[in-house]
Amino acid sequence: EVQLVESGGGLVKPGGSLRLSCAASGFTFDLYSMIWVRQAPGKGLEWVSSISSSSSHIFYADSVKGRFTIFRDNAKNSLYLQMNGLRVEDTAVYYCGREVRTPGYWGQGTLVTVSS
Amino acid sequence: DVVMTQSPLSLPVTLGQPASISCRSSQSLVHSDGNTYLNWFHQRPGQSPRRLIYKVSYRDSGVPERFSGSGSGTDFTLKISRVEAEDVGVYYCMQGTQWPLTFGGGTKVEIK
Protein backbone atom coordinates (compact mmCIF):
# COMPACT_ATOMS: atom_id res chain seq x y z
CA GLU A 1 0.00 0.00 0.00
CA VAL A 2 1.35 3.40 -0.99
CA GLN A 3 1.81 5.65 2.04
CA LEU A 4 3.07 9.20 2.32
CA VAL A 5 3.47 10.68 5.78
CA GLU A 6 4.35 14.34 6.22
CA SER A 7 5.88 15.80 9.36
CA GLY A 8 7.70 18.90 10.52
CA GLY A 9 4.92 21.45 10.54
CA GLY A 10 4.31 23.83 13.41
CA LEU A 11 4.11 27.42 14.54
CA VAL A 12 6.91 29.72 13.43
CA LYS A 13 7.43 33.47 13.47
CA PRO A 14 7.69 35.48 10.27
CA GLY A 15 11.19 35.21 8.89
CA GLY A 16 11.71 31.84 10.52
CA SER A 17 12.49 28.45 9.03
CA LEU A 18 11.01 24.97 9.00
CA ARG A 19 11.88 21.72 7.27
CA LEU A 20 9.06 19.47 6.21
CA SER A 21 9.60 15.78 5.64
CA CYS A 22 7.60 13.22 3.71
CA ALA A 23 8.26 9.56 4.43
CA ALA A 24 7.29 7.29 1.56
CA SER A 25 6.55 3.57 1.64
CA GLY A 26 4.79 0.92 -0.40
CA PHE A 27 6.42 1.80 -3.71
CA THR A 28 9.85 2.17 -5.31
CA PHE A 29 10.52 5.74 -4.27
CA ASP A 30 13.44 6.42 -6.60
CA LEU A 31 11.30 5.74 -9.66
CA TYR A 32 8.86 8.59 -9.04
CA SER A 33 8.87 12.34 -9.22
CA MET A 34 7.39 14.04 -6.18
CA ILE A 35 5.42 17.18 -5.49
CA TRP A 36 4.54 19.58 -2.67
CA VAL A 37 1.16 21.28 -2.73
CA ARG A 38 -0.31 23.55 -0.08
CA GLN A 39 -3.73 24.70 1.00
CA ALA A 40 -4.24 27.88 2.99
CA PRO A 41 -7.09 27.77 5.53
CA GLY A 42 -10.41 27.78 3.70
CA LYS A 43 -8.71 28.15 0.31
CA GLY A 44 -7.94 26.02 -2.70
CA LEU A 45 -4.93 23.96 -3.66
CA GLU A 46 -1.66 25.59 -4.74
CA TRP A 47 1.34 23.83 -6.26
CA VAL A 48 4.57 24.66 -4.43
CA SER A 49 7.42 22.61 -5.84
CA SER A 50 8.33 19.46 -7.74
CA ILE A 51 11.39 17.25 -8.07
CA SER A 52 12.20 14.49 -10.52
CA SER A 53 13.15 10.99 -9.46
CA SER A 54 16.89 11.65 -9.70
CA SER A 55 16.67 15.27 -8.52
CA SER A 56 17.85 16.44 -11.93
CA HIS A 57 14.76 18.57 -12.54
CA ILE A 58 13.41 20.90 -9.86
CA PHE A 59 10.70 23.52 -10.17
CA TYR A 60 9.22 26.10 -7.82
CA ALA A 61 6.19 28.34 -7.77
CA ASP A 62 7.15 32.01 -8.06
CA SER A 63 5.64 32.60 -4.62
CA VAL A 64 8.32 30.46 -2.93
CA LYS A 65 11.27 30.69 -5.31
CA GLY A 66 14.45 31.72 -3.52
CA ARG A 67 12.99 30.89 -0.11
CA PHE A 68 12.03 27.20 -0.33
CA THR A 69 14.25 24.28 -1.34
CA ILE A 70 12.95 20.86 -2.31
CA PHE A 71 15.23 17.85 -2.07
CA ARG A 72 15.03 14.12 -1.61
CA ASP A 73 17.03 11.24 -0.18
CA ASN A 74 16.24 8.16 -2.22
CA ALA A 75 18.22 5.95 0.16
CA LYS A 76 15.85 7.00 2.95
CA ASN A 77 12.69 7.07 0.81
CA SER A 78 12.13 10.63 1.91
CA LEU A 79 11.18 13.96 0.41
CA TYR A 80 11.89 17.29 2.06
CA LEU A 81 10.94 20.93 1.83
CA GLN A 82 13.27 23.42 3.48
CA MET A 83 11.34 26.62 4.07
CA ASN A 84 13.27 29.79 4.92
CA GLY A 85 12.12 33.37 5.19
CA LEU A 86 8.60 32.26 6.06
CA ARG A 87 5.79 34.74 5.62
CA VAL A 88 2.30 34.94 7.08
CA GLU A 89 0.94 34.03 3.66
CA ASP A 90 2.82 30.70 3.76
CA THR A 91 0.39 29.51 6.45
CA ALA A 92 -1.20 26.36 5.03
CA VAL A 93 -1.49 22.62 5.18
CA TYR A 94 1.36 21.20 3.11
CA TYR A 95 0.79 17.93 1.25
CA CYS A 96 3.36 15.78 -0.46
CA GLY A 97 2.25 13.83 -3.48
CA ARG A 98 3.59 11.14 -5.77
CA GLU A 99 4.13 12.10 -9.40
CA VAL A 100 4.12 15.53 -10.89
CA ARG A 101 1.85 15.65 -13.92
CA THR A 102 -0.77 13.27 -12.52
CA PRO A 103 -0.32 13.19 -8.72
CA GLY A 104 -2.25 10.13 -7.64
CA TYR A 105 -1.28 9.67 -3.99
CA TRP A 106 -1.17 12.23 -1.21
CA GLY A 107 -0.16 12.35 2.40
CA GLN A 108 -2.43 13.54 5.19
CA GLY A 109 -0.72 16.92 5.29
CA THR A 110 1.17 18.91 7.90
CA LEU A 111 0.07 22.33 9.12
CA VAL A 112 2.48 25.25 8.96
CA THR A 113 1.40 28.38 10.80
CA VAL A 114 3.41 31.56 10.39
CA SER A 115 2.43 34.13 12.98
CA SER A 116 4.02 36.53 15.41
CA ASP B 1 0.72 30.74 -16.41
CA VAL B 2 -2.19 28.51 -17.39
CA VAL B 3 -5.33 29.72 -15.64
CA MET B 4 -7.84 27.00 -14.78
CA THR B 5 -11.41 28.27 -14.49
CA GLN B 6 -14.03 26.03 -12.91
CA SER B 7 -17.77 26.50 -12.96
CA PRO B 8 -19.99 26.58 -11.12
CA LEU B 9 -18.39 27.62 -7.83
CA SER B 10 -21.20 25.92 -5.94
CA LEU B 11 -23.39 23.05 -7.10
CA PRO B 12 -26.44 22.03 -5.07
CA VAL B 13 -27.56 18.62 -6.28
CA THR B 14 -30.39 16.22 -5.59
CA LEU B 15 -29.48 12.69 -4.59
CA GLY B 16 -29.73 10.36 -7.55
CA GLN B 17 -29.57 13.18 -10.08
CA PRO B 18 -26.69 13.91 -12.45
CA ALA B 19 -24.12 16.65 -11.90
CA SER B 20 -21.57 18.28 -14.15
CA ILE B 21 -18.55 20.49 -13.46
CA SER B 22 -16.74 22.47 -16.12
CA CYS B 23 -13.03 23.29 -16.20
CA ARG B 24 -11.56 25.57 -18.84
CA SER B 25 -7.87 26.30 -19.32
CA SER B 26 -6.43 29.51 -20.73
CA GLN B 27 -4.11 27.50 -23.01
CA SER B 28 -4.21 24.10 -24.63
CA LEU B 29 -3.29 21.30 -22.24
CA VAL B 30 -1.92 19.04 -24.97
CA HIS B 31 1.68 18.25 -24.04
CA SER B 32 4.43 17.80 -26.61
CA ASP B 33 4.40 14.09 -25.74
CA GLY B 34 0.82 13.88 -27.00
CA ASN B 35 -0.80 13.48 -23.61
CA THR B 36 -3.27 15.90 -22.04
CA TYR B 37 -2.48 16.16 -18.34
CA LEU B 38 -5.83 17.18 -16.91
CA ASN B 39 -6.72 15.71 -13.54
CA TRP B 40 -9.78 15.84 -11.30
CA PHE B 41 -9.62 15.63 -7.51
CA HIS B 42 -12.22 15.32 -4.79
CA GLN B 43 -11.62 16.67 -1.32
CA ARG B 44 -13.82 16.19 1.71
CA PRO B 45 -13.48 18.56 4.70
CA GLY B 46 -10.41 17.77 6.76
CA GLN B 47 -9.13 15.21 4.25
CA SER B 48 -6.42 15.09 1.63
CA PRO B 49 -7.36 15.41 -2.04
CA ARG B 50 -8.19 12.17 -3.80
CA ARG B 51 -7.56 11.82 -7.49
CA LEU B 52 -10.61 10.63 -9.43
CA ILE B 53 -9.59 11.13 -13.05
CA TYR B 54 -6.23 11.57 -14.77
CA LYS B 55 -5.32 12.45 -18.36
CA VAL B 56 -8.85 13.75 -18.99
CA SER B 57 -10.79 10.51 -18.85
CA TYR B 58 -8.90 7.73 -17.08
CA ARG B 59 -10.74 6.76 -13.92
CA ASP B 60 -8.60 5.81 -10.93
CA SER B 61 -8.85 2.36 -9.39
CA GLY B 62 -11.65 2.23 -6.85
CA VAL B 63 -13.44 5.28 -8.22
CA PRO B 64 -17.11 4.52 -8.87
CA GLU B 65 -18.19 4.24 -12.49
CA ARG B 66 -20.66 7.09 -11.97
CA PHE B 67 -17.69 9.47 -12.31
CA SER B 68 -16.49 10.26 -15.82
CA GLY B 69 -14.19 12.81 -17.37
CA SER B 70 -14.22 14.19 -20.88
CA GLY B 71 -12.95 17.04 -22.99
CA SER B 72 -9.99 18.14 -25.04
CA GLY B 73 -7.73 21.10 -25.66
CA THR B 74 -8.99 23.74 -23.27
CA ASP B 75 -12.45 22.52 -22.32
CA PHE B 76 -13.04 19.70 -19.83
CA THR B 77 -15.94 18.24 -17.87
CA LEU B 78 -16.39 16.01 -14.85
CA LYS B 79 -19.74 14.26 -14.72
CA ILE B 80 -21.43 12.33 -11.95
CA SER B 81 -24.20 10.23 -13.41
CA ARG B 82 -26.17 9.86 -10.16
CA VAL B 83 -25.04 11.79 -7.13
CA GLU B 84 -24.68 9.93 -3.86
CA ALA B 85 -24.33 11.41 -0.37
CA GLU B 86 -20.62 10.54 -0.22
CA ASP B 87 -19.94 12.74 -3.26
CA VAL B 88 -20.24 15.99 -1.30
CA GLY B 89 -17.12 18.09 -0.98
CA VAL B 90 -14.96 20.21 -3.23
CA TYR B 91 -13.82 19.16 -6.68
CA TYR B 92 -10.68 20.56 -8.27
CA CYS B 93 -9.27 20.29 -11.74
CA MET B 94 -5.51 20.52 -12.16
CA GLN B 95 -3.28 20.80 -15.20
CA GLY B 96 0.07 19.00 -15.24
CA THR B 97 1.06 19.99 -18.77
CA GLN B 98 2.79 23.31 -18.32
CA TRP B 99 4.90 24.88 -15.56
CA PRO B 100 3.79 26.16 -13.17
CA LEU B 101 1.26 23.47 -12.40
CA THR B 102 -2.09 25.06 -11.66
CA PHE B 103 -5.40 24.15 -10.07
CA GLY B 104 -8.89 25.38 -10.64
CA GLY B 105 -10.53 27.31 -7.84
CA GLY B 106 -12.77 24.44 -6.85
CA THR B 107 -16.46 23.55 -7.08
CA LYS B 108 -18.33 22.81 -3.87
CA VAL B 109 -20.90 20.07 -4.28
CA GLU B 110 -23.63 19.87 -1.67
CA ILE B 111 -26.90 18.02 -1.35
CA LYS B 112 -30.08 20.06 -1.71
CSV table of C-alpha atoms in Angstrom, one decimal:
chain,number,residue,atom,x,y,z
A,1,GLU,CA,0.0,0.0,0.0
A,2,VAL,CA,1.3,3.4,-1.0
A,3,GLN,CA,1.8,5.7,2.0
A,4,LEU,CA,3.1,9.2,2.3
A,5,VAL,CA,3.5,10.7,5.8
A,6,GLU,CA,4.3,14.3,6.2
A,7,SER,CA,5.9,15.8,9.4
A,8,GLY,CA,7.7,18.9,10.5
A,9,GLY,CA,4.9,21.5,10.5
A,10,GLY,CA,4.3,23.8,13.4
A,11,LEU,CA,4.1,27.4,14.5
A,12,VAL,CA,6.9,29.7,13.4
A,13,LYS,CA,7.4,33.5,13.5
A,14,PRO,CA,7.7,35.5,10.3
A,15,GLY,CA,11.2,35.2,8.9
A,16,GLY,CA,11.7,31.8,10.5
A,17,SER,CA,12.5,28.4,9.0
A,18,LEU,CA,11.0,25.0,9.0
A,19,ARG,CA,11.9,21.7,7.3
A,20,LEU,CA,9.1,19.5,6.2
A,21,SER,CA,9.6,15.8,5.6
A,22,CYS,CA,7.6,13.2,3.7
A,23,ALA,CA,8.3,9.6,4.4
A,24,ALA,CA,7.3,7.3,1.6
A,25,SER,CA,6.5,3.6,1.6
A,26,GLY,CA,4.8,0.9,-0.4
A,27,PHE,CA,6.4,1.8,-3.7
A,28,THR,CA,9.8,2.2,-5.3
A,29,PHE,CA,10.5,5.7,-4.3
A,30,ASP,CA,13.4,6.4,-6.6
A,31,LEU,CA,11.3,5.7,-9.7
A,32,TYR,CA,8.9,8.6,-9.0
A,33,SER,CA,8.9,12.3,-9.2
A,34,MET,CA,7.4,14.0,-6.2
A,35,ILE,CA,5.4,17.2,-5.5
A,36,TRP,CA,4.5,19.6,-2.7
A,37,VAL,CA,1.2,21.3,-2.7
A,38,ARG,CA,-0.3,23.6,-0.1
A,39,GLN,CA,-3.7,24.7,1.0
A,40,ALA,CA,-4.2,27.9,3.0
A,41,PRO,CA,-7.1,27.8,5.5
A,42,GLY,CA,-10.4,27.8,3.7
A,43,LYS,CA,-8.7,28.2,0.3
A,44,GLY,CA,-7.9,26.0,-2.7
A,45,LEU,CA,-4.9,24.0,-3.7
A,46,GLU,CA,-1.7,25.6,-4.7
A,47,TRP,CA,1.3,23.8,-6.3
A,48,VAL,CA,4.6,24.7,-4.4
A,49,SER,CA,7.4,22.6,-5.8
A,50,SER,CA,8.3,19.5,-7.7
A,51,ILE,CA,11.4,17.2,-8.1
A,52,SER,CA,12.2,14.5,-10.5
A,53,SER,CA,13.1,11.0,-9.5
A,54,SER,CA,16.9,11.7,-9.7
A,55,SER,CA,16.7,15.3,-8.5
A,56,SER,CA,17.8,16.4,-11.9
A,57,HIS,CA,14.8,18.6,-12.5
A,58,ILE,CA,13.4,20.9,-9.9
A,59,PHE,CA,10.7,23.5,-10.2
A,60,TYR,CA,9.2,26.1,-7.8
A,61,ALA,CA,6.2,28.3,-7.8
A,62,ASP,CA,7.1,32.0,-8.1
A,63,SER,CA,5.6,32.6,-4.6
A,64,VAL,CA,8.3,30.5,-2.9
A,65,LYS,CA,11.3,30.7,-5.3
A,66,GLY,CA,14.4,31.7,-3.5
A,67,ARG,CA,13.0,30.9,-0.1
A,68,PHE,CA,12.0,27.2,-0.3
A,69,THR,CA,14.2,24.3,-1.3
A,70,ILE,CA,13.0,20.9,-2.3
A,71,PHE,CA,15.2,17.8,-2.1
A,72,ARG,CA,15.0,14.1,-1.6
A,73,ASP,CA,17.0,11.2,-0.2
A,74,ASN,CA,16.2,8.2,-2.2
A,75,ALA,CA,18.2,6.0,0.2
A,76,LYS,CA,15.9,7.0,2.9
A,77,ASN,CA,12.7,7.1,0.8
A,78,SER,CA,12.1,10.6,1.9
A,79,LEU,CA,11.2,14.0,0.4
A,80,TYR,CA,11.9,17.3,2.1
A,81,LEU,CA,10.9,20.9,1.8
A,82,GLN,CA,13.3,23.4,3.5
A,83,MET,CA,11.3,26.6,4.1
A,84,ASN,CA,13.3,29.8,4.9
A,85,GLY,CA,12.1,33.4,5.2
A,86,LEU,CA,8.6,32.3,6.1
A,87,ARG,CA,5.8,34.7,5.6
A,88,VAL,CA,2.3,34.9,7.1
A,89,GLU,CA,0.9,34.0,3.7
A,90,ASP,CA,2.8,30.7,3.8
A,91,THR,CA,0.4,29.5,6.4
A,92,ALA,CA,-1.2,26.4,5.0
A,93,VAL,CA,-1.5,22.6,5.2
A,94,TYR,CA,1.4,21.2,3.1
A,95,TYR,CA,0.8,17.9,1.3
A,96,CYS,CA,3.4,15.8,-0.5
A,97,GLY,CA,2.2,13.8,-3.5
A,98,ARG,CA,3.6,11.1,-5.8
A,99,GLU,CA,4.1,12.1,-9.4
A,100,VAL,CA,4.1,15.5,-10.9
A,101,ARG,CA,1.8,15.6,-13.9
A,102,THR,CA,-0.8,13.3,-12.5
A,103,PRO,CA,-0.3,13.2,-8.7
A,104,GLY,CA,-2.2,10.1,-7.6
A,105,TYR,CA,-1.3,9.7,-4.0
A,106,TRP,CA,-1.2,12.2,-1.2
A,107,GLY,CA,-0.2,12.4,2.4
A,108,GLN,CA,-2.4,13.5,5.2
A,109,GLY,CA,-0.7,16.9,5.3
A,110,THR,CA,1.2,18.9,7.9
A,111,LEU,CA,0.1,22.3,9.1
A,112,VAL,CA,2.5,25.3,9.0
A,113,THR,CA,1.4,28.4,10.8
A,114,VAL,CA,3.4,31.6,10.4
A,115,SER,CA,2.4,34.1,13.0
A,116,SER,CA,4.0,36.5,15.4
B,1,ASP,CA,0.7,30.7,-16.4
B,2,VAL,CA,-2.2,28.5,-17.4
B,3,VAL,CA,-5.3,29.7,-15.6
B,4,MET,CA,-7.8,27.0,-14.8
B,5,THR,CA,-11.4,28.3,-14.5
B,6,GLN,CA,-14.0,26.0,-12.9
B,7,SER,CA,-17.8,26.5,-13.0
B,8,PRO,CA,-20.0,26.6,-11.1
B,9,LEU,CA,-18.4,27.6,-7.8
B,10,SER,CA,-21.2,25.9,-5.9
B,11,LEU,CA,-23.4,23.1,-7.1
B,12,PRO,CA,-26.4,22.0,-5.1
B,13,VAL,CA,-27.6,18.6,-6.3
B,14,THR,CA,-30.4,16.2,-5.6
B,15,LEU,CA,-29.5,12.7,-4.6
B,16,GLY,CA,-29.7,10.4,-7.6
B,17,GLN,CA,-29.6,13.2,-10.1
B,18,PRO,CA,-26.7,13.9,-12.4
B,19,ALA,CA,-24.1,16.7,-11.9
B,20,SER,CA,-21.6,18.3,-14.2
B,21,ILE,CA,-18.6,20.5,-13.5
B,22,SER,CA,-16.7,22.5,-16.1
B,23,CYS,CA,-13.0,23.3,-16.2
B,24,ARG,CA,-11.6,25.6,-18.8
B,25,SER,CA,-7.9,26.3,-19.3
B,26,SER,CA,-6.4,29.5,-20.7
B,27,GLN,CA,-4.1,27.5,-23.0
B,28,SER,CA,-4.2,24.1,-24.6
B,29,LEU,CA,-3.3,21.3,-22.2
B,30,VAL,CA,-1.9,19.0,-25.0
B,31,HIS,CA,1.7,18.2,-24.0
B,32,SER,CA,4.4,17.8,-26.6
B,33,ASP,CA,4.4,14.1,-25.7
B,34,GLY,CA,0.8,13.9,-27.0
B,35,ASN,CA,-0.8,13.5,-23.6
B,36,THR,CA,-3.3,15.9,-22.0
B,37,TYR,CA,-2.5,16.2,-18.3
B,38,LEU,CA,-5.8,17.2,-16.9
B,39,ASN,CA,-6.7,15.7,-13.5
B,40,TRP,CA,-9.8,15.8,-11.3
B,41,PHE,CA,-9.6,15.6,-7.5
B,42,HIS,CA,-12.2,15.3,-4.8
B,43,GLN,CA,-11.6,16.7,-1.3
B,44,ARG,CA,-13.8,16.2,1.7
B,45,PRO,CA,-13.5,18.6,4.7
B,46,GLY,CA,-10.4,17.8,6.8
B,47,GLN,CA,-9.1,15.2,4.3
B,48,SER,CA,-6.4,15.1,1.6
B,49,PRO,CA,-7.4,15.4,-2.0
B,50,ARG,CA,-8.2,12.2,-3.8
B,51,ARG,CA,-7.6,11.8,-7.5
B,52,LEU,CA,-10.6,10.6,-9.4
B,53,ILE,CA,-9.6,11.1,-13.1
B,54,TYR,CA,-6.2,11.6,-14.8
B,55,LYS,CA,-5.3,12.4,-18.4
B,56,VAL,CA,-8.9,13.8,-19.0
B,57,SER,CA,-10.8,10.5,-18.9
B,58,TYR,CA,-8.9,7.7,-17.1
B,59,ARG,CA,-10.7,6.8,-13.9
B,60,ASP,CA,-8.6,5.8,-10.9
B,61,SER,CA,-8.8,2.4,-9.4
B,62,GLY,CA,-11.6,2.2,-6.9
B,63,VAL,CA,-13.4,5.3,-8.2
B,64,PRO,CA,-17.1,4.5,-8.9
B,65,GLU,CA,-18.2,4.2,-12.5
B,66,ARG,CA,-20.7,7.1,-12.0
B,67,PHE,CA,-17.7,9.5,-12.3
B,68,SER,CA,-16.5,10.3,-15.8
B,69,GLY,CA,-14.2,12.8,-17.4
B,70,SER,CA,-14.2,14.2,-20.9
B,71,GLY,CA,-12.9,17.0,-23.0
B,72,SER,CA,-10.0,18.1,-25.0
B,73,GLY,CA,-7.7,21.1,-25.7
B,74,THR,CA,-9.0,23.7,-23.3
B,75,ASP,CA,-12.5,22.5,-22.3
B,76,PHE,CA,-13.0,19.7,-19.8
B,77,THR,CA,-15.9,18.2,-17.9
B,78,LEU,CA,-16.4,16.0,-14.9
B,79,LYS,CA,-19.7,14.3,-14.7
B,80,ILE,CA,-21.4,12.3,-11.9
B,81,SER,CA,-24.2,10.2,-13.4
B,82,ARG,CA,-26.2,9.9,-10.2
B,83,VAL,CA,-25.0,11.8,-7.1
B,84,GLU,CA,-24.7,9.9,-3.9
B,85,ALA,CA,-24.3,11.4,-0.4
B,86,GLU,CA,-20.6,10.5,-0.2
B,87,ASP,CA,-19.9,12.7,-3.3
B,88,VAL,CA,-20.2,16.0,-1.3
B,89,GLY,CA,-17.1,18.1,-1.0
B,90,VAL,CA,-15.0,20.2,-3.2
B,91,TYR,CA,-13.8,19.2,-6.7
B,92,TYR,CA,-10.7,20.6,-8.3
B,93,CYS,CA,-9.3,20.3,-11.7
B,94,MET,CA,-5.5,20.5,-12.2
B,95,GLN,CA,-3.3,20.8,-15.2
B,96,GLY,CA,0.1,19.0,-15.2
B,97,THR,CA,1.1,20.0,-18.8
B,98,GLN,CA,2.8,23.3,-18.3
B,99,TRP,CA,4.9,24.9,-15.6
B,100,PRO,CA,3.8,26.2,-13.2
B,101,LEU,CA,1.3,23.5,-12.4
B,102,THR,CA,-2.1,25.1,-11.7
B,103,PHE,CA,-5.4,24.2,-10.1
B,104,GLY,CA,-8.9,25.4,-10.6
B,105,GLY,CA,-10.5,27.3,-7.8
B,106,GLY,CA,-12.8,24.4,-6.8
B,107,THR,CA,-16.5,23.5,-7.1
B,108,LYS,CA,-18.3,22.8,-3.9
B,109,VAL,CA,-20.9,20.1,-4.3
B,110,GLU,CA,-23.6,19.9,-1.7
B,111,ILE,CA,-26.9,18.0,-1.4
B,112,LYS,CA,-30.1,20.1,-1.7
